Amino acid sequence: MTWLITGGAGYIGAHVVRAMTGAGERAVVYDDLSTGLADRVPDGVPLVVGSTLDGERVARALAEHGVTGVVHLAARKQVAESVSLPLYYYRENVEGLRVLLDAVTSAGVRSFVLSSSAAVYGTPDVDLVTEETPCLPLSPYGETKLAGEWLVRAAGRAAGLSTACLRYFNVAGAARPDLADTGVSNLIPMIFEKLTAGLPPHVFGDDYPTPDGTCVRDYVHVVDLAEAHVAAARALHSAPGRDLTLNIGRGEGVSVREVIDRVNALTGHDRPPTVSPRRPGDPARVVASVDRAATELGWKARRGIDDMITSAWAGRLRPHPPAPRA
Ligand code: WQD
């Protein structure tokens, strides 16, 4: 099959492209390079520079490359930015997806994998979040991901498109230093920022109802996540008419304090964190139930938090150009 991978020049997308081609699939990257880097697209994989809001450009790419499936990762993903720029987020993440789906269904593409997020759940009050846990997103970002899932399922049902919505939990790590996340908006890169500046990392709140008082999350290695996309793509291809919604995590909770301790230990630092007030909107605990992904895809994450930290740190130590936009 030939897969159009939107956002394939981004941090997660570049890993998905490599996982797909490594598994013998053909890939074409579609990316507007607003945050993606052309250097991340492997030799031999065509790069089409364009926005998913440009339906004609998408339609041409689908036809020219004989695309049979789409993995859609191109999106805006800063939660705080989405609060101040909700219309921009709805245009990019919802309207961009609607235009893409219009072109995809007109072109007769059979399979569609959507990059969704645990942000659709908001602040789930359960030990393990299943796909049946109510979706109550807290930010415009989370809303656009949930609306995106609705669009994908509705368009899939109407057009006979097989679909999978993958709800990523907290993604970290890198396959290689040059593929590491260049953003600094998540916990592990933010700890690195502080430590390399000679400053203590910040804990946002240590009075949560968790074992050590800090927030608990489900961190998943980006290489495991990329492999989940391959498994989803194959599952859609082998059984048309599917409509999958799956959590993609490890099913294990790690606290902020535990992450900081492991970063200190693995990077040769010894800086205890300082505690700041809670960050508004942060849930105490978000950990995935991963049973459905195991049953439906035969996929399970294999890499642990130490792998995520050491591979991300190797990327941090390697000088590379920053993305054009934060
Ligand atoms: C993790 C924990 C912070 C920095 C976000 C999005 C989610 C998804 C992943 C895209 C929280 C704490 C952080 C720091 C800290 N994004 N923290 N000190 O908020 O779980 O999820 O990214 O799809 O939708 O909401 O991830 O990495 O920002 O924070 O104490 O310097 O680390 O408060 O508890 P989050 P995060």
Short mmCIF file of C-alpha atoms and ligand atoms in Angstrom, two decimals:
data_model
loop_
_atom_site.label_atom_id
_atom_site.label_comp_id
_atom_site.label_asym_id
_atom_site.label_seq_id
_atom_site.Cartn_x
_atom_site.Cartn_y
_atom_site.Cartn_z
CA MET A 1 0.00 0.00 0.00
CA THR A 2 1.00 3.62 -0.39
CA TRP A 3 0.34 5.80 2.67
CA LEU A 4 0.11 9.57 2.67
CA ILE A 5 1.49 10.64 6.03
CA THR A 6 0.42 14.17 6.85
CA GLY A 7 2.73 15.84 9.35
CA GLY A 8 5.39 13.30 8.34
CA ALA A 9 8.18 15.87 8.79
CA GLY A 10 7.25 16.41 12.45
CA TYR A 11 8.63 14.70 15.53
CA ILE A 12 6.07 11.88 15.72
CA GLY A 13 5.43 11.81 11.97
CA ALA A 14 9.10 11.22 11.14
CA HIS A 15 9.05 8.16 13.39
CA VAL A 16 5.82 6.92 11.80
CA VAL A 17 7.30 7.30 8.30
CA ARG A 18 10.32 5.20 9.27
CA ALA A 19 8.23 2.55 10.96
CA MET A 20 5.97 2.27 7.92
CA THR A 21 8.77 2.10 5.34
CA GLY A 22 10.72 -0.24 7.62
CA ALA A 23 7.70 -2.55 7.58
CA GLY A 24 7.67 -2.53 3.77
CA GLU A 25 4.92 0.03 3.17
CA ARG A 26 5.35 2.90 0.69
CA ALA A 27 5.12 6.38 2.22
CA VAL A 28 4.59 9.89 0.91
CA VAL A 29 4.96 12.82 3.32
CA TYR A 30 2.49 15.70 3.15
CA ASP A 31 3.59 18.56 5.41
CA ASP A 32 3.37 22.35 5.35
CA LEU A 33 6.76 22.57 7.13
CA SER A 34 5.35 25.08 9.62
CA THR A 35 6.83 23.05 12.47
CA GLY A 36 8.17 20.07 10.53
CA LEU A 37 11.68 19.81 9.12
CA ALA A 38 12.33 18.65 5.54
CA ASP A 39 15.57 17.04 6.82
CA ARG A 40 13.52 14.55 8.78
CA VAL A 41 12.02 13.05 5.60
CA PRO A 42 14.12 10.01 4.63
CA ASP A 43 15.77 9.75 1.21
CA GLY A 44 13.48 8.01 -1.23
CA VAL A 45 10.28 9.21 0.46
CA PRO A 46 8.56 11.95 -1.59
CA LEU A 47 7.76 15.18 0.27
CA VAL A 48 4.74 17.22 -0.83
CA VAL A 49 4.77 20.66 0.81
CA GLY A 50 1.21 21.76 1.42
CA SER A 51 -1.52 22.41 3.95
CA THR A 52 -4.39 20.00 4.55
CA LEU A 53 -6.62 23.07 4.16
CA ASP A 54 -5.65 23.05 0.46
CA GLY A 55 -8.00 20.37 -0.90
CA GLU A 56 -6.74 20.63 -4.48
CA ARG A 57 -3.16 20.10 -3.42
CA VAL A 58 -4.18 17.08 -1.32
CA ALA A 59 -6.23 15.64 -4.19
CA ARG A 60 -3.29 16.02 -6.59
CA ALA A 61 -0.93 14.33 -4.13
CA LEU A 62 -3.36 11.42 -3.64
CA ALA A 63 -3.72 10.92 -7.39
CA GLU A 64 -0.07 11.45 -8.36
CA HIS A 65 1.22 8.97 -5.81
CA GLY A 66 -1.56 6.40 -6.07
CA VAL A 67 -2.31 6.73 -2.36
CA THR A 68 -4.40 3.93 -0.84
CA GLY A 69 -4.29 4.91 2.86
CA VAL A 70 -3.75 8.05 4.95
CA VAL A 71 -2.15 8.55 8.37
CA HIS A 72 -3.11 12.03 9.52
CA LEU A 73 -0.80 13.65 12.06
CA ALA A 74 -0.61 17.24 10.79
CA ALA A 75 -2.12 19.40 13.54
CA ARG A 76 -1.50 22.15 16.08
CA LYS A 77 -0.78 20.66 19.48
CA GLN A 78 -0.05 23.31 22.09
CA VAL A 79 -2.71 23.13 24.76
CA ALA A 80 -2.08 26.63 26.18
CA GLU A 81 -1.91 28.20 22.71
CA SER A 82 -5.26 26.59 21.86
CA VAL A 83 -6.85 28.45 24.78
CA SER A 84 -5.77 31.83 23.41
CA LEU A 85 -6.24 30.93 19.72
CA PRO A 86 -9.27 28.61 19.61
CA LEU A 87 -10.46 29.67 16.14
CA TYR A 88 -7.01 28.98 14.72
CA TYR A 89 -7.01 25.52 16.34
CA TYR A 90 -10.48 24.70 15.02
CA ARG A 91 -9.48 25.84 11.53
CA GLU A 92 -6.21 23.89 11.46
CA ASN A 93 -7.30 20.73 13.28
CA VAL A 94 -10.99 20.42 12.38
CA GLU A 95 -11.43 22.28 9.09
CA GLY A 96 -8.04 20.95 7.89
CA LEU A 97 -9.27 17.43 8.63
CA ARG A 98 -12.66 18.02 6.97
CA VAL A 99 -10.99 19.23 3.78
CA LEU A 100 -8.57 16.29 3.87
CA LEU A 101 -11.42 13.79 4.36
CA ASP A 102 -13.33 15.33 1.47
CA ALA A 103 -10.36 14.72 -0.84
CA VAL A 104 -9.66 11.29 0.64
CA THR A 105 -13.22 9.98 0.26
CA SER A 106 -13.50 11.43 -3.28
CA ALA A 107 -10.27 9.68 -4.24
CA GLY A 108 -11.53 6.31 -3.05
CA VAL A 109 -8.83 5.87 -0.38
CA ARG A 110 -9.75 2.85 1.79
CA SER A 111 -7.96 3.38 5.14
CA PHE A 112 -7.54 6.36 7.47
CA VAL A 113 -5.56 6.55 10.72
CA LEU A 114 -6.07 9.65 12.88
CA SER A 115 -3.63 10.98 15.44
CA SER A 116 -5.82 11.67 18.47
CA SER A 117 -4.90 12.34 22.07
CA ALA A 118 -5.60 11.48 25.69
CA ALA A 119 -6.57 15.16 25.86
CA VAL A 120 -10.05 14.04 24.73
CA TYR A 121 -10.64 12.64 28.24
CA GLY A 122 -9.99 15.87 30.17
CA THR A 123 -9.62 15.00 33.87
CA PRO A 124 -10.72 11.37 34.07
CA ASP A 125 -11.54 10.25 37.60
CA VAL A 126 -10.57 6.61 37.10
CA ASP A 127 -7.51 4.51 37.84
CA LEU A 128 -7.17 3.33 34.24
CA VAL A 129 -8.73 5.24 31.36
CA THR A 130 -10.55 2.95 28.94
CA GLU A 131 -11.86 3.97 25.55
CA GLU A 132 -15.33 3.97 27.15
CA THR A 133 -14.34 6.57 29.77
CA PRO A 134 -16.40 9.70 29.00
CA CYS A 135 -14.68 12.27 26.82
CA LEU A 136 -14.80 15.72 28.42
CA PRO A 137 -11.91 17.70 26.95
CA LEU A 138 -10.73 20.71 28.92
CA SER A 139 -9.04 22.73 26.19
CA PRO A 140 -9.86 23.77 22.63
CA TYR A 141 -6.97 21.51 21.62
CA GLY A 142 -8.68 18.48 23.20
CA GLU A 143 -12.00 19.54 21.68
CA THR A 144 -10.50 19.65 18.19
CA LYS A 145 -9.14 16.12 18.66
CA LEU A 146 -12.53 14.83 19.80
CA ALA A 147 -14.36 16.63 16.98
CA GLY A 148 -11.76 15.16 14.63
CA GLU A 149 -12.62 11.65 15.81
CA TRP A 150 -16.33 12.34 15.18
CA LEU A 151 -15.55 13.59 11.67
CA VAL A 152 -13.40 10.59 10.86
CA ARG A 153 -15.96 8.05 12.10
CA ALA A 154 -18.87 9.77 10.35
CA ALA A 155 -17.02 10.15 7.06
CA GLY A 156 -15.74 6.59 7.36
CA ARG A 157 -19.22 5.15 7.85
CA ALA A 158 -20.67 7.16 4.97
CA ALA A 159 -17.88 6.42 2.50
CA GLY A 160 -16.88 2.89 3.47
CA LEU A 161 -13.54 4.11 4.76
CA SER A 162 -11.86 1.93 7.40
CA THR A 163 -10.74 4.14 10.29
CA ALA A 164 -8.59 4.08 13.41
CA CYS A 165 -8.38 6.91 15.96
CA LEU A 166 -5.25 6.49 18.08
CA ARG A 167 -5.38 8.32 21.41
CA TYR A 168 -1.76 9.03 22.30
CA PHE A 169 -0.85 9.38 25.96
CA ASN A 170 2.41 11.22 26.86
CA VAL A 171 4.86 10.65 24.01
CA ALA A 172 8.60 10.87 24.64
CA GLY A 173 11.97 9.61 23.39
CA ALA A 174 13.49 9.28 19.93
CA ALA A 175 14.67 6.55 17.58
CA ARG A 176 17.84 8.53 16.87
CA PRO A 177 19.24 11.83 18.15
CA ASP A 178 18.40 13.70 14.93
CA LEU A 179 14.73 12.70 15.22
CA ALA A 180 14.28 13.98 18.78
CA ASP A 181 11.52 16.40 19.71
CA THR A 182 12.75 19.97 19.21
CA GLY A 183 9.84 21.45 21.20
CA VAL A 184 10.15 22.35 24.86
CA SER A 185 6.53 22.21 25.94
CA ASN A 186 6.40 18.83 27.71
CA LEU A 187 7.82 17.58 30.97
CA ILE A 188 11.00 15.79 29.84
CA PRO A 189 12.24 18.58 27.50
CA MET A 190 11.34 21.14 30.18
CA ILE A 191 13.46 19.28 32.74
CA PHE A 192 16.33 19.23 30.24
CA GLU A 193 15.95 23.00 29.70
CA LYS A 194 16.30 23.69 33.39
CA LEU A 195 19.17 21.29 34.03
CA THR A 196 21.24 22.52 31.09
CA ALA A 197 20.71 26.10 32.30
CA GLY A 198 22.03 25.05 35.72
CA LEU A 199 18.59 25.49 37.29
CA PRO A 200 16.36 23.12 39.27
CA PRO A 201 13.47 21.50 37.41
CA HIS A 202 9.95 22.59 38.36
CA VAL A 203 7.25 20.40 39.79
CA PHE A 204 3.84 21.93 39.13
CA GLY A 205 2.08 20.98 42.34
CA ASP A 206 2.97 18.32 44.91
CA ASP A 207 -0.37 18.22 46.73
CA TYR A 208 -2.26 15.94 44.34
CA PRO A 209 -3.94 12.79 45.67
CA THR A 210 -1.18 10.55 44.29
CA PRO A 211 1.47 8.46 46.12
CA ASP A 212 4.13 11.22 46.09
CA GLY A 213 1.75 14.16 45.60
CA THR A 214 2.84 14.88 42.01
CA CYS A 215 0.87 14.19 38.82
CA VAL A 216 0.98 10.72 37.32
CA ARG A 217 1.09 10.18 33.56
CA ASP A 218 1.46 7.31 31.11
CA TYR A 219 4.64 7.93 29.09
CA VAL A 220 5.01 6.03 25.82
CA HIS A 221 8.12 5.80 23.64
CA VAL A 222 7.68 7.40 20.23
CA VAL A 223 9.10 4.26 18.55
CA ASP A 224 6.44 2.10 20.23
CA LEU A 225 3.85 4.67 19.18
CA ALA A 226 5.11 4.56 15.58
CA GLU A 227 4.84 0.76 15.63
CA ALA A 228 1.23 1.11 16.78
CA HIS A 229 0.53 3.07 13.58
CA VAL A 230 1.93 0.25 11.47
CA ALA A 231 -0.21 -2.26 13.35
CA ALA A 232 -3.29 -0.06 12.90
CA ALA A 233 -2.59 0.46 9.20
CA ARG A 234 -2.26 -3.29 8.69
CA ALA A 235 -5.40 -4.01 10.72
CA LEU A 236 -7.45 -1.61 8.58
CA HIS A 237 -6.08 -3.03 5.36
CA SER A 238 -6.67 -6.66 6.30
CA ALA A 239 -10.23 -6.12 7.54
CA PRO A 240 -12.04 -3.33 5.68
CA GLY A 241 -15.00 -1.65 7.35
CA ARG A 242 -13.33 -1.29 10.73
CA ASP A 243 -13.89 1.61 13.07
CA LEU A 244 -11.23 1.46 15.81
CA THR A 245 -10.68 3.85 18.72
CA LEU A 246 -7.64 2.90 20.76
CA ASN A 247 -5.59 4.17 23.67
CA ILE A 248 -1.88 4.14 22.92
CA GLY A 249 0.10 4.14 26.13
CA ARG A 250 1.98 1.72 28.35
CA GLY A 251 -0.65 1.26 31.00
CA GLU A 252 1.81 2.28 33.70
CA GLY A 253 1.79 5.49 35.69
CA VAL A 254 4.97 7.47 36.41
CA SER A 255 4.91 10.56 38.63
CA VAL A 256 6.53 13.90 37.83
CA ARG A 257 8.91 13.41 40.74
CA GLU A 258 9.89 9.96 39.48
CA VAL A 259 10.60 11.36 36.01
CA ILE A 260 12.77 14.12 37.47
CA ASP A 261 14.67 11.60 39.61
CA ARG A 262 15.32 9.36 36.59
CA VAL A 263 16.42 12.33 34.44
CA ASN A 264 18.85 13.44 37.14
CA ALA A 265 20.24 9.90 37.50
CA LEU A 266 20.50 9.16 33.76
CA THR A 267 22.00 12.50 32.71
CA GLY A 268 24.51 12.81 35.53
CA HIS A 269 22.76 15.65 37.35
CA ASP A 270 21.87 15.95 40.98
CA ARG A 271 19.36 18.80 41.16
CA PRO A 272 16.33 18.36 43.33
CA PRO A 273 13.28 20.11 41.91
CA THR A 274 11.56 23.19 43.23
CA VAL A 275 7.81 23.02 43.71
CA SER A 276 5.60 25.60 41.96
CA PRO A 277 1.82 25.91 42.32
CA ARG A 278 -0.41 23.53 40.38
CA ARG A 279 -0.74 24.27 36.67
CA PRO A 280 -4.41 25.03 35.94
CA GLY A 281 -6.29 22.14 34.35
CA ASP A 282 -3.76 19.40 35.13
CA PRO A 283 -5.45 16.11 36.08
CA ALA A 284 -3.86 14.19 38.99
CA ARG A 285 -3.59 10.91 37.13
CA VAL A 286 -4.02 9.88 33.49
CA VAL A 287 -3.01 6.29 32.77
CA ALA A 288 -4.29 4.22 29.86
CA SER A 289 -5.94 0.87 29.83
CA VAL A 290 -4.10 -0.69 26.89
CA ASP A 291 -6.06 -3.92 26.61
CA ARG A 292 -8.02 -2.91 23.54
CA ALA A 293 -4.91 -2.05 21.51
CA ALA A 294 -3.42 -5.42 22.49
CA THR A 295 -6.59 -7.27 21.47
CA GLU A 296 -7.33 -5.37 18.27
CA LEU A 297 -3.80 -4.80 17.01
CA GLY A 298 -1.64 -7.32 18.86
CA TRP A 299 0.41 -4.26 19.83
CA LYS A 300 2.00 -3.52 23.17
CA ALA A 301 4.60 -0.89 24.10
CA ARG A 302 7.97 -2.46 24.86
CA ARG A 303 10.21 0.46 25.84
CA GLY A 304 10.35 1.97 29.32
CA ILE A 305 10.84 5.42 30.80
CA ASP A 306 14.65 5.07 30.99
CA ASP A 307 14.80 4.46 27.22
CA MET A 308 12.62 7.51 26.64
CA ILE A 309 14.83 9.73 28.78
CA THR A 310 18.22 8.52 27.46
CA SER A 311 17.16 8.72 23.81
CA ALA A 312 15.61 12.17 24.29
CA TRP A 313 18.76 13.31 26.11
CA ALA A 314 20.96 12.10 23.22
CA GLY A 315 18.82 14.29 20.96
CA ARG A 316 19.16 17.21 23.31
CA LEU A 317 22.96 16.91 23.28
CA ARG A 318 23.04 16.96 19.49
CA PRO A 319 22.94 20.49 18.09
CA HIS A 320 20.20 20.75 15.50
CA PRO A 321 18.29 23.63 13.95
CA PRO A 322 15.12 24.65 15.80
CA ALA A 323 11.77 24.25 14.07
CA PRO A 324 10.68 27.50 12.38
CA ARG A 325 7.72 27.89 14.77
CA ALA A 326 7.48 26.94 18.45
C1 WQD B 1 3.16 16.23 32.34
C2 WQD B 1 3.12 16.49 33.83
C3 WQD B 1 2.66 18.79 34.41
C4 WQD B 1 6.49 20.46 33.09
C5 WQD B 1 0.09 17.38 27.39
C6 WQD B 1 -1.19 17.61 26.68
C7 WQD B 1 -1.66 16.32 26.05
C8 WQD B 1 -0.59 15.75 25.16
C9 WQD B 1 0.68 15.58 25.92
C10 WQD B 1 -0.61 16.44 22.85
C11 WQD B 1 1.98 17.44 34.23
C12 WQD B 1 4.02 18.34 34.90
C13 WQD B 1 5.42 19.64 33.35
C14 WQD B 1 7.29 20.93 34.17
C15 WQD B 1 5.88 19.72 35.68
N1 WQD B 1 -0.29 16.61 24.06
N2 WQD B 1 5.12 19.28 34.62
N3 WQD B 1 6.96 20.53 35.43
O1 WQD B 1 -0.05 18.05 30.41
O2 WQD B 1 0.12 15.53 30.70
O3 WQD B 1 -0.17 16.47 28.46
O4 WQD B 1 1.04 16.82 26.51
O5 WQD B 1 -1.30 15.63 22.37
O6 WQD B 1 -2.78 16.60 25.34
O7 WQD B 1 -2.15 18.09 27.58
O8 WQD B 1 1.97 16.74 29.54
O9 WQD B 1 4.40 17.00 29.57
O10 WQD B 1 2.98 19.07 29.75
O11 WQD B 1 3.06 17.50 31.67
O12 WQD B 1 5.62 19.40 36.86
O13 WQD B 1 8.27 21.67 34.02
O14 WQD B 1 4.32 17.17 34.17
O15 WQD B 1 2.06 19.61 35.37
O16 WQD B 1 1.49 16.99 35.45
P1 WQD B 1 0.39 16.75 29.89
P2 WQD B 1 3.16 17.64 30.07
#
